[in-house]
Amino acid sequence: MCTQEFFQTQRSQLVRRLALRSLENFESVLDYLLSWEVLTWEDYESVSLPGQPLSTLARRLLDIVWNKGGQSCKLLLVAVRIAEGADEQTEPPRQWSQNVSCPAQDLQRHRPVIVRKIYGHVEDILNLLLERGFISKYECDEIRLPIFTSSQRARRLLDFAKGKENGVARFLLQHVHQLPVLPAPFPEATACKRYMAKLKTTVSAQACFLSTYDGSENLCLEDIYTENLLEIRKNLSVGAPSQKCHETLELPDIFNDSGCINEDADTVLLVGEAGSGKTTLLQQLHRLWATGRHFQDFLFVFPFSCRQLQYVDKPVSVQTLLFEQCCWPDEDPQEVFQYLLDHPDQVLLTFDGFDEFKFKFTDRETHCSPTDPTSVQNLLFNLLRGSLMKNAKKVLTSRPHAINPFLRKYVQKELSLKGFSQEGIELFMRKHHSDPEVADRIVHLVQATSALHGLCHVPVFSWIVSKCHKELLLHGCGSLKTTTDMYLLILQHFVQHASPEKGDWDPWITSLRHRLPTILRLGRLALCGLGTCSYVFSAKQLWASGVEEEDLSLGFLVPSRSISQESLAPVEFLHITLQCFFAAFYLLLDANVTPSTIRCLFNPHQKPSRALVWLLPASCIQAPEQEEVNVTALLRKAEPHNIQITAVFLAGLLSQEHWGLLAECQGASTPLLQKQSQVQRCLAQGLRRHFQSIPPAVPGEVKSMHAMPEFVWLIRSLYEMQDEHLAQKAVCKLEVGHLKVTYCNIGPAECAALAFVLKNLKQPVALQLDYNSVGDIGVEQLLPCLRVCQALYLRDNNISDQGICRLVDQALQCDQFQKLALFNNKLTDDCAHSLASLLRYKQNLLALRLWGNAVGDEGALALASALHDHQSLKWLSLVGNNIGSLGTQALALMLEKNTSLEELCLEENRLQDEDMCTLVRGLKKNSSLKVLKLSNNSITHQGISALLQVLESNTTLKSVWLRGNTLTPEESEQLSLMDARLLL
Ligand code: ADP
């Protein structure tokens, strides 16, 4: 292959190599190309325009070079290798001439080496040039703008010299000649090296332990870290329906090229619900770096927590952010900072918990100077955008709701944390319990309790189970169903451990009552925090909320996790979910919170009245008569997703199961009763409002509803109440034929809630749960509502054979169940066997779709034999599986016998001509099939000719899809003329 052709085939890879590395890398490629005269000055200017995305410039460069021919392409490849440091030998030798006749040209010819010589001396050289009158003050300032790195300044100085005819080029050449070539971009300077070491030690110390929440023990992260499912979120391109929209990856690979949606951006976004393990994952990333195991391309890693950053109330520059908020260099801060600016590609900044940052992302205010201070939010936004520290990698974690489309524009790739797999849950328990017998018992207990198993895939719940294992092993966990049950369990654990002399003997209710004042004080603090978006509390705030020493000893408030010594606030709730839990307790049990206040929790859309908001800032702690107004104002100011979590807990605490406990705490239970009926009313009304907002059905179609996240929240709250009667009342009159709950972060816990409520629907529903994280455990949770499901769609849900086998067992008993779609899961022949038994016993099934799985010949055979005399199945899809000759033979035999199947989809399998001939034999005797889809196989002209013969006599078949097979364009054209039913 000639170089130009090779160059073209490598184009996308070259774009990536040029654009995804640093700007420095790209500019040094340009230096070489200029010096070898591959690029003219005009070319150079057109590919070094400031402000343009690097990928655009890279593509433009490739176009220019390609147009210049093979030799230029060859030189570009050489330049790329040299710039990447892979290939020093291939650099064409150049004589460094001292007696220059044309200095400007020589500056250009020796540009790469001159840049390396002067980048550490630009300031001195500029002063010298200024002294000698070669340059004006204004020109100097242009060159030394703080947005440029040192080597960029060096290049600008050369560009300046080229354009002048006043002898500056000659002077520069003579001066430069004395200078040594500076070392490669590894920090040689002692100050930088010391700083690297200090930063590593600091990060390592912070990342080493996972502070467990009662403060009594510290778990070594290395010992307990358990792999968490990490998925890349992809942009689904239209026209590629079988493309998986999720792909899993391992933590060490998060910076590789896969899943990149914006190659000009530097920010990797990691989203996950509360408790899904974002903070822990970041901590593990820091640890892997600090211990030298992974991520060693970064020489400097700076961890930040958004919840703490928002307390920085004075203007900050990049420099103060890195040094004051993270790690201070003991020597020569200027030199260290300049190194960081010059080598952004060696820097990683991580920002945890963007959802806890009270400022919403905006790109309205651009700030480019790394040394000038600005507000902390503006600094963070500009870092994420890349206006500051461009090419330094950033990782941002957040709950999904806090990511707005403006921010998404600057995201290089998006990852989501899906929690533990089944194996992960088991591994977690084993890591937490070194006694294998105890570990076995816990694992067994969790696996045997379906609802608990569903919850444990969220890491924070696994942690609760592990923490409370003694209680669970003693009393069993049959009563643990809801999130609230879990949090009450952890409360019980902490309360009883905080007063061990009584704890073991006192009944739980007595201990709780004894601790009620503490719980209410913590609850009040929690609510004030939610209402003011504060998640860390200073001693002053604790004092203002009346929190006492003994309240701290309960263990729910822990020292704030901060890397910085100058941490402004000393304590935080162990987890945001616990903050919400305490707020819920307060709302229920504080005598001054009236039932009507509770309504605000469930009506998040009601706009706050200005008067109420004004009351807030002075202090949350006011006279009792102010309390109601105050609480309302707090609820309205709080982040809606935290309010939703609080509402879920509130509903859970009001369940019948916990009624005794609460009533016992409160003494007079009238307000409690009123609060309970208020919540019941809000939930039933909320759900009805949702259903009523659905437009009427299009004639001839079922009434369809696309659920919004708020719908899922209402369903979860209903589930927490565990009130069968209320669930029934809320949905029994609702009419909906098709319920879409796609892309709603549905995991096993949400499946349990959906099943609890939807099983009460009176008419059959098609339940579409595509693109969620249902998994095998979630499938199990859905079983109670299968009876009302007429169809179940579970595309991209990480389901394996095991989950489907359980589903089939249940579906056998569900008369109305008729359609099942399982695109892109992890299904194999085992699942096909199970589905074959479903087909055998359920003669009213209509559709079975197994697109994009790993079903092979064995599975196809099982399904085909079950279909020989099936009376109703109309659609069978096995697209994108692994079916070859044996499977096709079985399907052909089925076609001979079956009289109901109307559509058979076998695209993207391993079918060849002989398989086509086999199918033709089946089609000869078939008189029901209308559509046969065979696109993207390996069928040639010969196979299709055989098909044409049967088409002469078969009039039922209306279309045969054959695109993407092995045909020339002429053959395709000729064949499609022979029969219009062939789609080629
Ligand atoms: P998030 O930041 O998403 O709210 P966290 O990282 O704080 O979640 O996780 C909550 C708790 O769950 C942690 O304190 C820890 O006990 C447990 N946990 C989370 N992820 C892991 C993991 N990968 N391995 C072990 N434990 C984990």
PDB file of C-alpha atoms and ligand atoms in Angstrom, residues 210-213 219 221 224-228 272-284 352-353 356 397 399 417 420 428 431-432 458-464 561 574-577, ligand 1:
ATOM      1  CA  LEU A 210     -12.745   3.866  54.015  1.00  0.00           C
ATOM      2  CA  SER A 211     -13.958   5.562  57.143  1.00  0.00           C
ATOM      3  CA  THR A 212     -16.766   3.390  58.305  1.00  0.00           C
ATOM      4  CA  TYR A 213     -19.503   5.229  59.709  1.00  0.00           C
ATOM      5  CA  LEU A 219     -11.574  -0.357  56.870  1.00  0.00           C
ATOM      6  CA  LEU A 221      -9.986   0.175  51.125  1.00  0.00           C
ATOM      7  CA  ILE A 224     -12.856  -4.320  51.056  1.00  0.00           C
ATOM      8  CA  TYR A 225     -13.074  -2.652  47.654  1.00  0.00           C
ATOM      9  CA  THR A 226     -15.408  -4.685  45.483  1.00  0.00           C
ATOM     10  CA  GLU A 227     -15.779  -4.342  41.753  1.00  0.00           C
ATOM     11  CA  ASN A 228     -18.764  -2.164  40.892  1.00  0.00           C
ATOM     12  CA  GLY A 272     -24.771   6.998  39.791  1.00  0.00           C
ATOM     13  CA  GLU A 273     -27.589   7.201  42.292  1.00  0.00           C
ATOM     14  CA  ALA A 274     -26.972   7.989  45.964  1.00  0.00           C
ATOM     15  CA  GLY A 275     -25.083   5.133  47.581  1.00  0.00           C
ATOM     16  CA  SER A 276     -24.080   3.527  44.308  1.00  0.00           C
ATOM     17  CA  GLY A 277     -20.408   3.892  45.198  1.00  0.00           C
ATOM     18  CA  LYS A 278     -19.174   6.997  43.353  1.00  0.00           C
ATOM     19  CA  THR A 279     -17.107   8.356  46.224  1.00  0.00           C
ATOM     20  CA  THR A 280     -15.628   4.960  46.936  1.00  0.00           C
ATOM     21  CA  LEU A 281     -14.758   4.424  43.299  1.00  0.00           C
ATOM     22  CA  LEU A 282     -12.947   7.749  43.151  1.00  0.00           C
ATOM     23  CA  GLN A 283     -11.135   6.870  46.332  1.00  0.00           C
ATOM     24  CA  GLN A 284     -10.039   3.602  44.740  1.00  0.00           C
ATOM     25  CA  ASP A 352     -16.718  14.240  43.719  1.00  0.00           C
ATOM     26  CA  GLY A 353     -20.435  14.884  44.225  1.00  0.00           C
ATOM     27  CA  GLU A 356     -24.023  18.504  46.199  1.00  0.00           C
ATOM     28  CA  THR A 397     -19.040  12.353  39.764  1.00  0.00           C
ATOM     29  CA  ARG A 399     -26.144  11.832  40.740  1.00  0.00           C
ATOM     30  CA  LEU A 417     -22.203   3.080  38.089  1.00  0.00           C
ATOM     31  CA  PHE A 420     -22.807  -4.732  42.583  1.00  0.00           C
ATOM     32  CA  PHE A 428     -18.466  -7.836  49.304  1.00  0.00           C
ATOM     33  CA  LYS A 431     -14.432  -9.281  52.119  1.00  0.00           C
ATOM     34  CA  HIS A 432     -16.155  -7.717  55.108  1.00  0.00           C
ATOM     35  CA  VAL A 458     -26.780  -0.825  45.840  1.00  0.00           C
ATOM     36  CA  PRO A 459     -23.460  -0.792  47.748  1.00  0.00           C
ATOM     37  CA  VAL A 460     -24.692   1.328  50.623  1.00  0.00           C
ATOM     38  CA  PHE A 461     -27.282  -1.364  51.427  1.00  0.00           C
ATOM     39  CA  SER A 462     -24.685  -4.097  51.286  1.00  0.00           C
ATOM     40  CA  TRP A 463     -22.753  -2.045  53.777  1.00  0.00           C
ATOM     41  CA  ILE A 464     -25.793  -1.782  56.091  1.00  0.00           C
ATOM     42  CA  ARG A 561     -13.577  13.708  54.672  1.00  0.00           C
ATOM     43  CA  LEU A 574     -22.137   9.628  56.985  1.00  0.00           C
ATOM     44  CA  HIS A 575     -24.076   9.659  53.778  1.00  0.00           C
ATOM     45  CA  ILE A 576     -26.517  12.014  52.111  1.00  0.00           C
ATOM     46  CA  THR A 577     -29.224   9.345  52.354  1.00  0.00           C
TER      47      THR A 577
HETATM   48  P1  ADP B   1     -22.078   7.510  46.571  1.00  0.00           P
HETATM   49  O1  ADP B   1     -20.862   8.376  46.548  1.00  0.00           O
HETATM   50  O2  ADP B   1     -22.462   7.034  45.200  1.00  0.00           O
HETATM   51  O3  ADP B   1     -23.251   8.082  47.299  1.00  0.00           O
HETATM   52  P2  ADP B   1     -20.483   5.880  48.347  1.00  0.00           P
HETATM   53  O4  ADP B   1     -19.231   5.701  47.563  1.00  0.00           O
HETATM   54  O5  ADP B   1     -20.471   6.865  49.443  1.00  0.00           O
HETATM   55  O6  ADP B   1     -21.692   6.168  47.357  1.00  0.00           O
HETATM   56  O7  ADP B   1     -20.886   4.437  48.866  1.00  0.00           O
HETATM   57  C1  ADP B   1     -21.656   4.213  50.023  1.00  0.00           C
HETATM   58  C2  ADP B   1     -21.041   3.106  50.843  1.00  0.00           C
HETATM   59  O8  ADP B   1     -21.136   1.874  50.124  1.00  0.00           O
HETATM   60  C3  ADP B   1     -19.557   3.277  51.087  1.00  0.00           C
HETATM   61  O9  ADP B   1     -19.317   4.009  52.243  1.00  0.00           O
HETATM   62  C4  ADP B   1     -19.074   1.862  51.251  1.00  0.00           C
HETATM   63  O10 ADP B   1     -19.321   1.381  52.550  1.00  0.00           O
HETATM   64  C5  ADP B   1     -19.964   1.100  50.307  1.00  0.00           C
HETATM   65  N1  ADP B   1     -19.306   0.935  48.990  1.00  0.00           N
HETATM   66  C6  ADP B   1     -19.558   1.650  47.883  1.00  0.00           C
HETATM   67  N2  ADP B   1     -18.839   1.199  46.841  1.00  0.00           N
HETATM   68  C7  ADP B   1     -18.102   0.192  47.292  1.00  0.00           C
HETATM   69  C8  ADP B   1     -17.157  -0.699  46.699  1.00  0.00           C
HETATM   70  N3  ADP B   1     -16.852  -0.607  45.404  1.00  0.00           N
HETATM   71  N4  ADP B   1     -16.594  -1.646  47.466  1.00  0.00           N
HETATM   72  C9  ADP B   1     -16.916  -1.748  48.765  1.00  0.00           C
HETATM   73  N5  ADP B   1     -17.802  -0.952  49.389  1.00  0.00           N
HETATM   74  C10 ADP B   1     -18.399   0.005  48.675  1.00  0.00           C
END
